[in-house]
CSV table of C-alpha atoms in Angstrom, one decimal:
chain,number,residue,atom,x,y,z
U,1229,GLU,CA,109.5,79.8,111.1
U,1230,VAL,CA,109.9,77.5,108.1
U,1231,PHE,CA,112.2,80.1,106.5
U,1232,ASN,CA,114.4,80.3,109.6
U,1233,LYS,CA,114.7,76.5,109.7
U,1234,PHE,CA,116.1,76.2,106.2
U,1235,GLY,CA,119.7,76.1,107.5
U,1236,ASP,CA,118.8,73.4,110.1
U,1237,PHE,CA,117.6,71.1,107.3
U,1238,GLY,CA,120.6,71.8,105.1
U,1239,CYS,CA,118.5,73.7,102.5
U,1240,VAL,CA,119.7,76.9,100.8
U,1241,PRO,CA,117.0,79.6,100.1
U,1242,ASN,CA,116.6,80.5,96.5
U,1243,VAL,CA,115.0,83.5,94.9
U,1244,ASP,CA,111.5,82.0,95.1
U,1245,THR,CA,112.0,81.2,98.8
U,1246,TYR,CA,112.7,84.7,99.6
U,1247,TYR,CA,109.9,86.1,97.4
U,1248,PHE,CA,107.2,83.8,98.8
U,1249,THR,CA,108.3,84.4,102.3
U,1250,ILE,CA,108.3,88.2,101.9
U,1251,GLU,CA,104.9,88.0,100.1
U,1252,ALA,CA,103.4,85.8,103.0
U,1253,LEU,CA,104.7,88.2,105.6
U,1254,SER,CA,103.5,91.3,103.8
U,1255,ARG,CA,100.1,89.8,103.4
U,1256,ARG,CA,99.8,89.5,107.1
U,1257,SER,CA,101.2,93.1,107.6
U,1258,MET,CA,104.4,91.7,109.2
U,1259,TYR,CA,106.5,94.3,107.4
U,1260,ASP,CA,109.4,94.3,109.8
U,1261,TRP,CA,109.9,90.6,109.3
U,1262,ALA,CA,109.4,91.0,105.6
U,1263,TRP,CA,112.2,93.6,105.6
U,1264,SER,CA,114.5,91.2,107.6
U,1265,VAL,CA,114.0,88.6,104.9
U,1266,CYS,CA,114.6,91.2,102.2
U,1267,GLU,CA,117.9,92.1,103.8
U,1268,LYS,CA,119.0,88.4,103.7
U,1269,MET,CA,117.9,88.2,100.1
U,1270,LEU,CA,120.0,91.4,99.3
U,1271,ASP,CA,122.9,90.1,101.2
U,1272,GLU,CA,122.8,86.9,99.1
U,1273,GLY,CA,122.8,89.1,96.0
U,1274,SER,CA,119.7,87.4,94.6
U,1275,LEU,CA,116.6,89.2,93.2
U,1276,PRO,CA,113.5,87.8,91.6
U,1277,GLU,CA,112.4,89.0,88.2
U,1278,ASN,CA,111.3,92.6,87.6
U,1279,GLU,CA,107.6,92.3,88.3
U,1280,LYS,CA,108.2,90.5,91.6
U,1281,VAL,CA,110.8,93.2,92.6
U,1282,GLY,CA,108.1,95.8,91.9
U,1283,LYS,CA,105.7,93.9,94.2
U,1284,ILE,CA,108.3,93.7,97.0
U,1285,ILE,CA,108.8,97.5,96.7
U,1286,SER,CA,105.1,98.1,96.8
U,1287,TRP,CA,104.5,95.8,99.8
U,1288,LEU,CA,107.3,97.6,101.8
U,1289,CYS,CA,105.8,101.0,100.8
U,1290,LYS,CA,102.4,99.9,102.1
U,1291,GLY,CA,104.0,98.9,105.3
U,1292,ARG,CA,105.5,102.5,105.7
U,1293,LYS,CA,109.1,101.1,104.9
U,1294,ALA,CA,109.7,103.4,101.9
U,1295,LYS,CA,113.4,103.9,102.9
U,1296,ASP,CA,113.8,100.1,102.9
U,1297,ALA,CA,112.0,99.8,99.6
U,1298,HIS,CA,114.3,102.3,98.2
U,1299,SER,CA,117.3,100.0,99.1
U,1300,VAL,CA,115.6,97.2,97.1
U,1301,TYR,CA,115.1,99.7,94.3
U,1302,LEU,CA,118.8,100.7,94.3
U,1303,PHE,CA,120.0,97.1,94.4
U,1304,ALA,CA,117.7,96.3,91.4
U,1305,LYS,CA,119.0,99.3,89.6
U,1306,GLU,CA,122.7,98.2,90.3
U,1307,LYS,CA,121.8,94.7,88.9
U,1308,ASN,CA,120.4,96.5,85.7
U,1309,GLN,CA,116.9,95.3,86.5
U,1310,ILE,CA,114.1,97.4,85.3
U,1311,THR,CA,111.5,98.0,88.1
U,1312,PRO,CA,107.9,98.5,86.8
U,1313,ARG,CA,107.0,102.1,86.5
U,1314,SER,CA,103.9,101.8,88.8
U,1315,SER,CA,106.1,100.5,91.6
U,1316,VAL,CA,108.6,103.3,91.1
U,1317,ASN,CA,105.9,105.9,91.2
U,1318,PHE,CA,104.5,104.4,94.4
U,1319,LEU,CA,108.0,104.4,95.9
U,1320,ILE,CA,108.5,108.1,95.0
U,1321,SER,CA,105.1,109.0,96.5
U,1322,SER,CA,105.9,107.0,99.6
U,1323,LEU,CA,109.3,108.6,100.0
U,1324,CYS,CA,107.6,112.1,99.8
U,1325,ARG,CA,105.5,111.4,102.8
U,1326,GLU,CA,108.5,112.0,105.2
U,1327,ASP,CA,110.7,115.1,105.1
U,1328,GLU,CA,113.8,113.0,105.6
U,1329,THR,CA,113.3,110.9,102.4
U,1330,VAL,CA,112.1,113.6,99.9
U,1331,LYS,CA,115.7,114.0,98.7
U,1332,LEU,CA,115.8,110.3,97.8
U,1333,ALA,CA,112.7,110.7,95.7
U,1334,LEU,CA,114.2,113.8,94.0
U,1335,GLU,CA,117.3,111.7,93.0
U,1336,MET,CA,115.0,109.0,91.5
U,1337,LEU,CA,113.5,111.5,89.1
U,1338,ASP,CA,116.9,111.4,87.3
U,1339,ASP,CA,116.1,107.8,86.3
U,1340,PHE,CA,113.2,109.0,84.1
U,1341,SER,CA,114.1,109.5,80.5
U,1342,GLY,CA,112.6,109.6,77.0
U,1343,GLU,CA,109.1,108.5,76.8
U,1344,ALA,CA,108.8,107.6,80.5
U,1345,ARG,CA,109.8,111.1,81.5
U,1346,LYS,CA,107.2,112.7,79.2
U,1347,TYR,CA,104.4,110.9,81.2
U,1348,ALA,CA,105.9,111.2,84.7
U,1349,ILE,CA,103.9,114.3,85.8
U,1350,LYS,CA,102.6,112.7,88.9
U,1351,PRO,CA,106.0,111.7,90.4
U,1352,PHE,CA,107.5,115.1,89.6
U,1353,SER,CA,104.4,116.9,91.1
U,1354,THR,CA,104.7,114.7,94.2
U,1355,VAL,CA,108.3,115.6,94.8
U,1356,ILE,CA,107.6,119.4,94.2
U,1357,HIS,CA,104.8,119.1,96.8
U,1358,GLY,CA,107.1,117.3,99.2
U,1359,LEU,CA,109.9,120.0,98.8
U,1360,CYS,CA,107.4,122.8,99.3
U,1361,ARG,CA,106.0,121.1,102.4
U,1362,MET,CA,109.6,120.8,103.9
U,1363,LYS,CA,110.1,124.5,103.0
U,1364,ASP,CA,112.8,123.8,100.3
U,1365,VAL,CA,110.9,126.1,98.0
U,1366,ASP,CA,114.1,127.0,96.1
U,1367,GLY,CA,114.6,123.2,95.4
U,1368,ALA,CA,111.0,123.0,94.2
U,1369,LYS,CA,111.5,126.1,91.9
U,1370,GLN,CA,114.6,124.5,90.4
U,1371,LEU,CA,112.7,121.3,89.7
U,1372,LEU,CA,109.8,123.3,88.2
U,1373,SER,CA,112.3,125.0,85.9
U,1374,LYS,CA,113.8,121.6,84.9
U,1375,MET,CA,110.3,120.4,84.1
U,1376,ILE,CA,109.7,123.4,81.9
U,1377,THR,CA,113.0,122.8,79.9
U,1378,GLU,CA,113.2,119.0,79.9
U,1379,GLY,CA,109.7,117.8,80.7
U,1380,PRO,CA,107.3,116.6,81.7
U,1381,PRO,CA,105.2,119.7,81.2
U,1382,PRO,CA,104.0,121.0,84.5
U,1383,GLY,CA,100.3,121.5,85.2
U,1384,ASN,CA,98.6,124.2,87.2
U,1385,ALA,CA,98.9,122.2,90.4
U,1386,VAL,CA,102.7,122.2,90.3
U,1387,PHE,CA,102.7,126.0,89.8
U,1388,ASN,CA,100.2,126.4,92.6
U,1389,SER,CA,102.3,124.2,94.9
U,1390,VAL,CA,105.4,126.4,94.3
U,1391,ILE,CA,103.5,129.6,94.7
U,1392,SER,CA,101.9,128.4,97.9
U,1393,GLY,CA,105.3,127.2,99.2
U,1394,TYR,CA,106.8,130.6,98.6
U,1395,SER,CA,103.8,132.3,100.2
U,1396,LYS,CA,104.1,130.2,103.3
U,1397,ALA,CA,107.9,130.8,103.5
U,1398,GLY,CA,107.2,134.5,103.5
């Protein structure tokens, strides 16, 4: 209510206004409203610092709004902001819950490089599992091959997911 009255009082919301409003709404599990405030924040072109962006992404993922959280991630990436790795991993995992968003998670894997890629076994494994679940076993096999050549080194679970995916696909 207070956030919506800012204009009536001649106030202009700033980065903190958006962040604290999104936080309050998320803590009360009002994720649709939190997303509407996020949209306004993105339309204004303002983002809080990296850690807070990570929290916003995580809150939206908890509220089953992974696709919207992905929009925040892309906006931060466009602004050259580095999102905390834990939030990125949570976003990838959340995107892999739904068949329609697994491809978004797959695209995000390209953002891992160097040292970060070497330790990104969980996000890569999650995407492979999602691809197999949606019966894109050839895509899963391609990603597995990419892991073998470029890293991170796949574990047994990744191989088992691909084998199981091919078995289920006949």
